[in-house]
Amino acid sequence: MKRLPVCLPAHMNVRMARNIALAAIAAALLSITASWAAPAPAPIILTGADRRPAISLNGEWAAIVDPYFSGLVGFHGGENKDGYFLNRKAQPGDEFPTQYDFSKASTLKVPGDWNMQRRSLYYYEGPIWYEKDFTYQPKEHTRVFLHVGAANYKSWFWVNGVKVCEHEGGYTSFNCEVTAAVHAGSNFVVAAVDNTRHDDGVPTLQTDWWNYGGLTREVSLIEVPETFIDQYDVHLSRTEDSVIEGWVHLDGPLTAMMSETKVEVEIPELKAKISTSLEKIGGVYFHGKVEGLQRWSPEDPKLYKVILRFGNDSIEEEIGFRTVEVRGTEILLNGKPIFLRGISIHAEAPYRTGRAYSDKDAETLLGWAKELGCNFVRLAHYPHDETMLRAADRMGLLVWSENPVYWALQFDNPKVLDKAEQQLDEEIGTSRNHAAIILWSMANETPNTEARTKFITAEAAHARELDPTRLITAALLVKAEGHTMIVDDPLGKALDVIGTNEYIGWYLEHPETADITQWRVEYQKPMIMSELGGDAKAGLHGGENDRWTEEYQANIFRHQLKMLNRIPQLRGMSPWILMDFRSPNRPLAGIQDEFNRKGLISEQGKKKQAYFILQKAYKENSVGKPE
Ligand code: GCU
C-alpha cells in the first residue's frame, strides 16, 4: 500500500492546530471564568455529522423576542452580565427584578424558521432567544459537541450559562464543544439568533428570497472519543482505475499508544479495508485498489457502506463513487460526456412554505425534479441541508451546490472574503463525500468589477485547495448587445464550468426574441444555462402574450428551448425555478403576493403548462443537442 505524506492541505492543518490550541486555551479560560466574555472556542466542522448517533434537541424551545438585544447588551452598551443566557429564575428577596423567564415564555419549534410559526414574526428581523432544558450524563474520555444544522444569520450559544461558541452564516452547519460546560443531571442550553441582514454579510442586504430566521435546521448533541475523526474525504481516484483514495483528519490529543493505532477505511461489500498508520497529529492520506466497484451515476446511484475507524471512534457512511472532470467543452461523468438536464431549487418547503428542513421536504422537491426528467439540480443560492444532499445521492440527481456570494457583496472588504471562505469551509467540510455534488458554485450574478473578480478568484482557489476532485463554477450575468448575448465576464477565467443567467422573454423583450438571438461565448469551456424563465400565477390563463399567465410562461420555454440548441458548448441547464418561493421583492397583489412565481410548480404543488413543456423536452432528450 503506497503511503502518502501525512499532511493535509496546509491551511487545514494550520486551522485545525489553531482550533485545537484555541479550544485548549478557551477550555482553560471557561473553567476559570463562566462569563460570556471568555473567548469562545471556534466552532469546528464535522464531516457526516448526520451519520453519528446524536441526542436530539429538536422540538419546542422557549423563545423570547428581543428586538433591542437587551438580553445580551447593557443599557449603556457593552455586555449585560445578567443576560438572558444565565436563564435566571426570580428568587424571593432578589434585590434586582429578573425581567425575563424562559419557563413562562411561549415556544418555537426547532428546526423551523420563526417567520412561518407566528404571524407577528412574519417580517421580523432581529434577535430572538431560545432556551431548552436537557438531562445529560457525562462519560469518561468522551467529548460532546452541540451540533447546529443552521442558524440564520448570526448566533451565540451558552450551556449552563457558559458561552460555548458563536457563529456567522445562515446556511451551514457548525459544532460547539460543550464538554467543559455540561454536567450530570439537568442542563440547559440558551441560543440567541439574529437574522438581521448586514452590508458586510454573506449574503448582503439585497437578496431575492425570504430572510427566514432562527434555528432553521436540526440541533443535537454529538458525543465522540477524546481523539476522534472530525473530517474525512473518501473518493474514487480520477487518475488510477479502481483506486479509492482520500484522507482522514483527527481532532484531539495523540497519545503514544495512538501512534500505533491505524486509521481504517473499510468497504465491506467490496471486501476492502485500507489501513494506514498515523505519524503525527492531524491527518493521514489513504489510497487503495478495490475490485468490482460499481460507479455511482444518475441512472444507477449505487451507494456503498463505508466504515471509517480510528481507535474507538467509527463512522458508518453511505458513499457513491464516481469521477467528474472537464475535457475541452465537455463535462465528463465517469469518463463519458453528459448533458445536465436540470432545474433550480430554493430550500422552500412545499405546501407549508418556509425554510425546508425535513426528509419529506427533500423527497417532495427532488421527486418533482425526477418526474420532470432531471438528472441535475441547482441547489440555489446557499448550501442546502444534509437531508437534501442524502436524497440526491439516493435518487441519482447531480448537484450544483452554491456559496451565498449573491449579487453585490462588499468585495473590497477582506473580512467579507474571510466570511465567504469560512462558509465554503463549512459547506465543503460537511458535504464533501456526496457523490451527487459535482459543482461548487462560488457566486451568483455578481457585478463585473475588479474587486469582485479578485475576491471570487481567491474564493475559487480556496475551494480548489479544499476539494480538487470537483468542478468550480458560478452563475454569471450576460451582456446583451442588440440581439447578441455576450459571455465575456473576466470571472470566467477562474471557473471550470461557466454558468450564465438570462431571461429573454421576461426581463428582456418577448419570448420570440429568443428566435433571433445569437450567443457569443468567449471561453472554450462547458456552459450551463443556470437560469432562464418567467413568472406565471398557477391557474391564471390567457393568450401566450399575456404576461403572468401560464400560457406566456409556456411560450417563453418553447422559444428558449429552440435557442438553447443553437449554443454549441451548452452542457446543461437549470431553468429558474422548480417551485414558487417567497420573496419580499414580489409584492404584486393578486399575482405574486410576496412569491416569486417563476416556479414550474406552485408552492401548493400545482404544475403549470411550462412544466410539461420542459418535461417533454427532457424525456425526449431533445434539448442539449446542438443543431
Ligand atoms: C436572478 C437571481 C434569482 C432571482 C431571479 C428572478 O437571476 O439569480 O435569485 O430570483 O433572477 O429575478 O426571479
XYZ file of C-alpha atoms and ligand atoms in Angstrom:
640
model
C 0.000 0.000 0.000
C 1.588 3.254 -1.090
C 1.803 5.544 1.959
C 1.214 9.195 1.229
C 2.785 12.034 3.219
C 0.880 12.578 6.444
C -0.258 16.083 5.829
C -3.393 17.775 4.589
C -3.939 20.930 2.594
C -1.703 23.334 4.504
C -4.498 25.715 5.562
C -6.394 22.823 7.121
C -3.610 21.693 9.436
C -2.879 25.264 10.431
C -6.523 25.944 11.189
C -7.007 22.632 12.921
C -3.914 23.191 15.065
C -5.139 26.727 15.819
C -8.570 25.398 16.731
C -7.089 22.761 19.000
C -4.873 25.405 20.626
C -7.756 27.891 20.880
C -10.057 25.225 22.253
C -7.442 24.330 24.875
C -6.970 27.959 25.889
C -10.676 28.684 25.813
C -11.456 25.496 27.728
C -8.927 26.594 30.356
C -10.494 30.061 30.433
C -14.018 28.650 30.549
C -13.098 26.614 33.626
C -11.932 29.848 35.304
C -14.427 32.454 34.070
C -18.026 31.484 33.366
C -18.780 34.885 31.853
C -19.745 35.203 28.233
C -16.738 37.495 27.740
C -14.393 34.482 27.681
C -13.180 33.943 24.114
C -15.472 31.264 22.752
C -13.670 28.363 21.071
C -14.060 28.365 17.291
C -16.888 26.060 16.181
C -15.490 23.005 14.426
C -16.579 21.233 11.276
C -17.803 17.648 11.492
C -17.974 15.805 8.204
C -21.000 13.495 8.124
C -22.324 14.668 11.499
C -25.684 13.215 10.471
C -24.098 9.759 10.384
C -23.185 9.837 14.069
C -25.546 8.810 16.893
C -26.967 12.020 18.348
C -29.041 13.215 21.279
C -31.696 15.278 19.539
C -32.576 18.707 20.924
C -35.279 19.189 18.293
C -38.760 20.138 19.484
C -40.237 23.073 21.424
C -37.762 25.654 22.751
C -38.794 28.550 24.971
C -38.454 31.766 22.949
C -38.136 35.438 23.853
C -38.301 38.072 21.091
C -35.657 40.717 21.894
C -35.598 43.444 19.195
C -33.094 45.613 21.122
C -30.933 42.613 22.168
C -31.116 43.784 25.781
C -30.678 40.162 26.788
C -27.047 40.440 25.684
C -26.203 44.171 25.672
C -26.306 46.519 28.685
C -28.332 49.754 28.644
C -25.129 51.754 28.044
C -23.865 49.191 25.517
C -21.190 46.620 26.379
C -22.053 43.263 27.904
C -25.095 42.615 30.043
C -23.552 40.468 32.787
C -27.047 39.378 33.873
C -28.018 38.484 30.335
C -30.752 36.057 29.313
C -28.044 33.442 28.724
C -27.993 32.858 32.513
C -31.591 31.599 32.329
C -32.188 33.092 35.770
C -35.350 32.460 37.813
C -36.611 35.209 40.090
C -35.893 34.291 43.728
C -37.732 35.620 46.822
C -35.756 38.559 48.183
C -33.993 39.293 44.924
C -32.646 42.852 45.073
C -32.956 43.201 41.317
C -36.036 42.136 39.346
C -35.437 39.384 36.820
C -37.388 40.683 33.852
C -37.456 37.521 31.777
C -38.408 33.924 32.489
C -37.983 31.279 29.811
C -40.262 28.921 31.736
C -43.101 31.403 31.259
C -42.276 32.225 27.620
C -44.103 30.878 24.570
C -42.225 28.397 22.406
C -40.826 27.995 18.905
C -40.352 24.687 17.154
C -36.806 23.637 16.223
C -35.989 23.006 13.415
C -38.007 25.714 11.762
C -37.797 29.359 10.783
C -39.728 31.676 13.108
C -41.358 33.691 10.320
C -43.872 30.965 9.497
C -44.568 29.987 13.108
C -46.178 33.254 14.196
C -47.907 35.980 12.144
C -46.176 38.508 14.428
C -42.780 37.188 13.265
C -43.574 37.025 9.528
C -41.450 40.106 8.720
C -39.347 40.037 11.909
C -35.651 40.821 11.547
C -33.683 40.887 14.778
C -32.601 38.737 17.737
C -34.722 36.002 19.300
C -33.647 33.963 22.309
C -34.182 30.201 22.547
C -33.860 28.020 25.658
C -34.066 24.278 26.165
C -33.573 22.082 29.239
C -31.944 18.682 28.780
C -30.567 15.948 31.002
C -27.114 14.590 30.341
C -24.739 12.007 31.806
C -21.070 12.835 31.077
C -18.968 9.797 30.139
C -15.289 9.060 30.751
C -12.910 10.003 27.901
C -15.829 11.402 25.924
C -16.210 14.844 24.378
C -19.569 16.331 23.460
C -20.471 18.877 20.803
C -23.595 20.963 20.274
C -24.355 20.334 16.579
C -26.310 23.107 14.810
C -27.586 22.303 11.297
C -28.032 26.018 10.579
C -28.846 29.240 12.423
C -29.719 32.244 10.236
C -27.852 34.592 10.350
C -25.685 35.319 13.425
C -25.912 33.104 16.529
C -24.487 32.778 20.044
C -24.707 29.719 22.317
C -24.370 29.117 26.070
C -24.680 25.902 28.062
C -25.454 26.282 31.783
C -24.600 29.986 31.456
C -21.169 29.297 29.905
C -20.518 30.748 26.421
C -19.676 27.841 24.128
C -19.492 29.489 20.710
C -20.795 31.999 18.244
C -21.224 31.747 14.516
C -21.965 33.847 11.429
C -23.608 32.366 8.344
C -27.158 31.163 7.865
C -26.888 28.009 5.757
C -24.016 25.841 7.015
C -23.695 23.513 9.983
C -21.273 24.055 12.864
C -20.353 22.368 16.146
C -19.568 23.920 19.522
C -17.635 21.866 22.067
C -19.611 21.775 25.321
C -17.593 19.111 27.188
C -16.463 21.588 29.839
C -19.908 23.161 30.211
C -22.226 20.169 30.675
C -22.648 18.260 33.950
C -24.542 15.231 35.185
C -28.302 15.663 35.549
C -30.239 18.650 34.288
C -28.617 21.194 31.990
C -29.879 23.996 29.810
C -28.802 25.492 26.504
C -29.554 29.079 25.525
C -29.165 30.416 21.994
C -29.528 33.902 20.592
C -30.191 34.025 16.846
C -30.309 37.288 14.898
C -31.438 37.236 11.246
C -30.669 40.914 10.663
C -29.097 41.360 7.233
C -25.702 43.114 7.137
C -23.975 45.181 4.478
C -20.792 43.172 5.187
C -22.694 39.877 5.338
C -22.588 36.817 3.057
C -25.178 37.281 1.562
C -25.515 41.028 1.914
C -28.569 43.290 2.280
C -30.242 42.516 -1.074
C -31.430 39.028 -1.990
C -34.433 37.645 -3.828
C -35.582 35.189 -1.164
C -37.277 35.448 2.243
C -34.906 36.035 5.140
C -36.228 33.110 7.206
C -34.627 33.458 10.639
C -33.900 31.152 13.515
C -32.651 27.645 14.236
C -33.796 26.565 10.787
C -32.222 23.101 10.796
C -31.791 20.326 13.402
C -29.921 20.783 16.731
C -28.403 17.881 18.650
C -25.617 16.761 20.993
C -22.939 14.534 19.461
C -20.567 12.504 21.648
C -17.131 11.497 20.387
C -13.982 9.940 21.923
C -11.274 12.327 23.189
C -9.459 11.840 19.875
C -11.878 11.391 17.020
C -12.394 11.722 13.282
C -13.654 15.243 12.611
C -13.236 15.462 8.852
C -12.658 12.975 6.062
C -12.724 12.694 2.272
C -13.326 9.377 0.500
C -13.430 9.398 -3.285
C -12.595 7.475 -6.448
C -9.256 8.412 -7.986
C -9.588 10.281 -11.282
C -6.206 9.073 -12.469
C -5.904 5.458 -11.257
C -8.624 2.951 -12.154
C -10.492 1.313 -9.245
C -8.486 3.174 -6.616
C -10.231 4.634 -3.569
C -8.264 7.480 -2.002
C -8.676 10.409 0.338
C -7.767 11.414 3.858
C -8.955 11.230 7.433
C -8.350 14.056 9.897
C -8.307 13.675 13.666
C -9.038 16.171 16.392
C -7.750 15.747 19.935
C -4.607 14.636 21.763
C -2.467 11.961 20.143
C -1.141 9.683 22.860
C 1.881 7.406 22.337
C -0.473 4.412 22.244
C -2.446 6.011 19.450
C 0.559 6.454 17.203
C 0.416 2.655 16.854
C -3.305 2.830 16.037
C -4.273 2.582 12.419
C -6.784 4.682 10.524
C -9.104 2.268 8.748
C -11.387 2.765 5.764
C -13.487 -0.341 5.109
C -15.977 -1.092 2.325
C -17.476 -4.452 3.403
C -19.365 -5.094 0.132
C -16.080 -4.896 -1.777
C -14.200 -6.816 0.917
C -11.829 -3.852 1.014
C -10.076 -2.466 4.104
C -7.416 0.217 3.804
C -5.332 0.619 6.986
C -2.865 3.464 7.403
C -0.833 4.368 10.456
C -0.606 7.866 11.852
C 2.668 9.601 12.319
C 1.605 12.868 13.973
C -1.432 14.903 14.952
C -3.503 15.930 12.014
C -4.484 13.723 9.219
C -3.491 10.832 7.072
C -3.909 10.166 3.391
C -5.041 6.721 2.333
C -5.071 5.008 -1.051
C -6.136 1.513 -2.001
C -7.171 -0.562 -5.004
C -10.608 -2.173 -4.911
C -12.123 -4.868 -7.135
C -15.612 -4.932 -8.579
C -16.584 -1.381 -7.741
C -19.861 -0.178 -9.326
C -19.708 3.522 -10.086
C -22.435 5.920 -8.957
C -24.466 7.592 -11.726
C -27.915 9.210 -12.097
C -29.089 6.053 -13.868
C -27.600 3.782 -11.179
C -26.990 5.694 -7.925
C -25.057 2.912 -6.217
C -24.102 3.716 -2.621
C -21.650 1.689 -0.512
C -21.462 1.365 3.243
C -18.058 2.840 4.153
C -16.793 2.461 7.731
C -14.112 4.864 8.933
C -12.323 3.910 12.159
C -9.663 5.249 14.465
C -9.222 3.705 17.911
C -12.667 3.638 19.500
C -14.147 6.123 17.037
C -16.042 4.945 13.961
C -18.425 6.463 11.434
C -20.625 4.432 9.121
C -21.044 6.402 5.895
C -23.014 5.826 2.697
C -20.865 6.911 -0.241
C -21.172 6.682 -4.024
C -18.045 6.552 -6.171
C -17.816 8.430 -9.461
C -15.499 10.835 -11.208
C -16.292 14.214 -12.754
C -13.990 16.302 -14.913
C -13.888 18.714 -17.826
C -12.348 17.912 -21.201
C -12.450 20.862 -23.626
C -16.080 21.959 -23.612
C -17.371 18.601 -22.327
C -18.328 17.660 -18.788
C -17.361 14.017 -18.220
C -19.117 11.894 -15.626
C -17.247 8.590 -15.166
C -15.266 9.490 -18.271
C -18.313 9.986 -20.525
C -19.774 13.326 -21.800
C -23.017 14.245 -20.050
C -25.727 16.877 -20.595
C -27.152 18.183 -17.312
C -30.952 18.255 -17.625
C -31.649 20.315 -14.567
C -33.837 22.680 -12.619
C -33.026 25.264 -9.930
C -34.428 24.778 -6.435
C -34.656 27.051 -3.382
C -34.890 25.435 0.086
C -38.564 26.423 0.319
C -40.826 23.803 1.898
C -43.573 22.572 -0.435
C -47.135 23.247 0.775
C -46.353 24.628 4.256
C -43.672 27.006 2.778
C -40.898 28.420 4.977
C -37.355 27.026 5.186
C -37.213 23.390 4.099
C -35.504 21.019 6.562
C -37.093 17.565 6.510
C -36.616 14.341 4.560
C -40.193 14.801 3.320
C -39.403 18.305 2.020
C -36.337 16.937 0.229
C -38.123 13.923 -1.242
C -41.038 16.030 -2.466
C -38.831 18.624 -4.182
C -36.390 16.114 -5.664
C -39.270 13.781 -6.558
C -40.751 16.568 -8.697
C -37.326 17.092 -10.311
C -37.062 13.371 -11.140
C -40.609 13.412 -12.535
C -39.584 16.385 -14.690
C -36.907 14.157 -16.240
C -33.923 15.802 -14.495
C -30.542 14.268 -13.844
C -29.325 17.502 -12.239
C -30.463 20.170 -9.741
C -29.021 23.575 -8.942
C -29.498 23.969 -5.186
C -29.634 27.788 -5.024
C -28.429 30.170 -3.637
C -26.821 28.762 -0.497
C -25.797 25.288 0.770
C -28.861 23.095 1.266
C -29.020 20.670 4.166
C -27.831 17.094 4.516
C -31.377 15.731 4.082
C -31.449 17.244 0.573
C -27.948 16.012 -0.313
C -28.533 12.478 1.047
C -31.756 12.352 -1.006
C -29.881 13.481 -4.128
C -27.301 10.700 -3.527
C -30.089 8.124 -3.187
C -32.220 9.381 -6.082
C -29.399 9.903 -8.591
C -29.509 13.686 -9.037
C -26.276 15.545 -9.746
C -25.949 18.720 -7.688
C -24.692 22.276 -8.157
C -24.089 23.479 -4.585
C -23.714 27.239 -4.041
C -21.944 29.554 -1.598
C -24.224 32.590 -0.980
C -21.890 35.148 -2.619
C -25.004 36.670 -4.134
C -25.244 39.987 -6.061
C -23.249 42.922 -4.674
C -21.233 41.911 -1.598
C -18.551 44.186 -0.147
C -15.964 42.671 -2.465
C -13.225 45.093 -1.365
C -13.573 44.052 2.311
C -11.082 41.287 3.304
C -13.289 40.370 6.287
C -16.105 39.538 3.851
C -13.777 37.243 1.909
C -12.918 35.537 5.217
C -16.636 35.029 5.854
C -17.201 33.643 2.345
C -14.270 31.257 2.776
C -15.439 30.211 6.258
C -18.854 29.309 4.800
C -17.090 27.476 1.962
C -15.027 25.543 4.559
C -18.243 24.555 6.326
C -20.131 23.716 3.119
C -17.323 21.585 1.676
C -16.102 20.227 5.010
C -19.600 18.997 5.884
C -20.755 17.751 2.483
C -17.627 16.689 0.602
C -18.497 12.981 0.395
C -21.782 13.286 -1.526
C -21.383 11.625 -4.939
C -24.263 13.816 -6.138
C -22.311 17.066 -5.736
C -20.236 17.729 -8.870
C -20.096 21.527 -8.888
C -19.139 24.033 -6.173
C -20.599 27.381 -7.206
C -18.758 30.434 -5.958
C -21.346 33.103 -6.675
C -24.487 34.320 -8.391
C -24.917 37.367 -10.642
C -22.136 39.471 -9.147
C -21.248 42.874 -10.666
C -18.291 42.790 -13.068
C -15.724 44.857 -11.107
C -12.023 44.295 -10.452
C -12.620 43.853 -6.707
C -15.323 41.252 -7.394
C -13.160 39.266 -9.793
C -10.216 39.284 -7.354
C -12.499 38.214 -4.462
C -14.161 35.312 -6.291
C -10.898 34.192 -7.909
C -9.475 33.893 -4.378
C -12.629 32.092 -3.241
C -12.319 29.656 -6.180
C -8.659 28.971 -5.354
C -9.682 28.245 -1.767
C -12.397 25.849 -2.955
C -9.924 24.042 -5.213
C -7.499 23.646 -2.341
C -10.286 22.276 -0.150
C -11.534 19.894 -2.828
C -9.586 19.249 -6.063
C -11.997 16.446 -7.043
C -14.909 18.627 -8.160
C -15.593 21.415 -10.675
C -15.790 25.122 -9.843
C -18.499 27.279 -11.358
C -20.512 30.474 -10.803
C -23.660 31.943 -12.367
C -22.608 34.970 -14.415
C -24.607 37.866 -15.791
C -24.664 38.051 -19.604
C -24.222 41.222 -21.670
C -26.789 41.840 -24.422
C -25.587 43.812 -27.468
C -28.569 44.090 -29.795
C -29.738 40.509 -30.197
C -26.362 39.029 -29.373
C -25.705 37.687 -25.867
C -22.049 38.007 -24.980
C -20.415 35.821 -22.329
C -17.108 37.538 -21.569
C -17.167 38.161 -17.814
C -13.467 38.041 -16.719
C -14.516 35.804 -13.822
C -14.883 33.030 -16.408
C -11.087 32.597 -16.301
C -11.327 31.274 -12.716
C -14.068 28.736 -13.499
C -14.057 25.190 -14.863
C -17.693 25.490 -15.971
C -19.374 28.762 -16.976
C -22.863 29.350 -15.570
C -24.963 32.023 -17.294
C -28.324 33.536 -16.268
C -30.610 35.052 -18.921
C -34.289 35.999 -19.061
C -35.033 36.516 -22.730
C -38.812 36.800 -22.939
C -39.298 38.001 -19.377
C -36.813 40.739 -18.391
C -35.614 41.082 -21.991
C -38.156 41.757 -24.773
C -40.525 38.919 -25.769
C -40.460 35.116 -25.964
C -39.997 35.320 -29.758
C -36.798 37.364 -29.226
C -35.058 34.071 -28.447
C -35.579 33.046 -32.100
C -33.335 35.874 -33.350
C -30.786 35.818 -30.527
C -27.197 34.751 -31.135
C -24.674 33.789 -28.461
C -21.006 34.707 -28.359
C -19.113 32.820 -25.655
C -15.522 33.972 -25.112
C -14.487 30.799 -23.282
C -13.847 27.339 -24.668
C -15.333 25.802 -21.531
C -18.553 23.897 -20.805
C -21.515 26.223 -20.270
C -24.636 25.712 -18.176
C -27.670 27.962 -18.638
C -28.067 28.334 -14.877
C -31.222 30.467 -15.055
C -33.970 31.231 -17.572
C -37.757 31.541 -17.299
C -40.566 33.880 -16.351
C -43.385 34.353 -13.832
C -46.810 32.754 -14.099
C -49.549 32.522 -11.488
C -50.780 28.951 -11.444
C -54.333 28.796 -12.830
C -54.161 32.237 -14.470
C -54.890 31.757 -18.173
C -54.922 33.996 -21.262
C -53.093 34.497 -24.548
C -49.461 33.493 -24.966
C -48.534 37.164 -24.978
C -50.393 37.942 -21.744
C -47.753 38.285 -19.033
C -48.289 36.386 -15.723
C -50.368 33.688 -17.442
C -49.344 30.068 -17.709
C -49.579 30.414 -21.495
C -46.996 33.242 -21.522
C -44.548 31.257 -19.335
C -45.034 28.218 -21.590
C -44.349 30.421 -24.617
C -41.038 31.554 -23.071
C -39.960 27.925 -22.665
C -40.982 26.968 -26.220
C -38.778 29.675 -27.718
C -35.941 29.258 -25.214
C -35.559 25.531 -25.861
C -35.015 26.101 -29.586
C -32.440 28.832 -28.855
C -30.522 26.666 -26.372
C -29.890 24.092 -29.087
C -28.066 26.797 -31.038
C -25.347 27.142 -28.361
C -22.676 24.586 -29.338
C -20.952 24.404 -25.953
C -24.089 24.208 -23.825
C -23.651 21.232 -21.496
C -26.525 21.783 -19.102
C -29.413 23.952 -17.932
C -31.247 24.655 -14.681
C -34.256 26.876 -15.504
C -35.471 29.197 -12.783
C -37.180 27.514 -10.879
C -38.866 24.271 -9.779
C -41.327 25.803 -7.292
C -42.644 29.294 -6.492
C -40.828 30.717 -3.457
C -41.388 33.550 -1.010
C -39.587 36.846 -1.599
C -40.274 40.377 -0.280
C -39.310 41.709 -3.730
C -42.522 40.292 -5.239
C -45.465 42.290 -3.807
C -47.763 42.366 -6.887
C -51.126 41.781 -5.200
C -53.309 39.052 -6.628
C -50.463 37.658 -8.727
C -47.230 37.413 -6.704
C -48.448 38.132 -3.148
C -44.826 38.028 -1.964
C -43.952 34.968 -4.036
C -41.564 34.781 -6.951
C -43.831 33.000 -9.467
C -41.167 31.647 -11.855
C -41.798 28.169 -10.484
C -42.904 25.474 -12.912
C -44.961 24.314 -9.940
C -46.820 26.484 -7.447
C -45.895 26.254 -3.763
C -49.133 24.259 -3.373
C -47.883 21.659 -5.864
C -49.918 22.775 -8.925
C -47.942 22.073 -12.118
C -48.081 24.858 -14.699
C -48.122 24.360 -18.508
C -44.380 25.147 -18.774
C -43.616 22.151 -16.514
C -44.975 19.799 -19.171
C -43.120 21.551 -21.996
C -39.783 21.139 -20.227
C -40.683 17.597 -19.157
C -41.355 16.613 -22.797
C -38.010 18.091 -23.900
C -36.137 16.228 -21.151
C -37.940 12.926 -21.636
C -37.371 13.062 -25.407
C -33.785 14.214 -24.797
C -34.426 16.896 -27.437
C -32.502 19.624 -25.587
C -28.750 19.748 -25.335
C -28.428 18.525 -28.894
C -26.583 21.348 -30.643
C -28.036 21.739 -34.168
C -31.893 36.365 -10.755
C -31.457 35.735 -9.467
C -32.523 34.924 -8.791
C -33.845 35.676 -8.899
C -34.214 35.716 -10.369
C -35.551 36.452 -10.608
O -31.376 35.701 -11.820
O -30.314 34.911 -9.627
O -32.159 34.738 -7.428
O -34.853 35.033 -8.129
O -33.248 36.438 -11.094
O -35.480 37.648 -10.892
O -36.579 35.819 -10.478
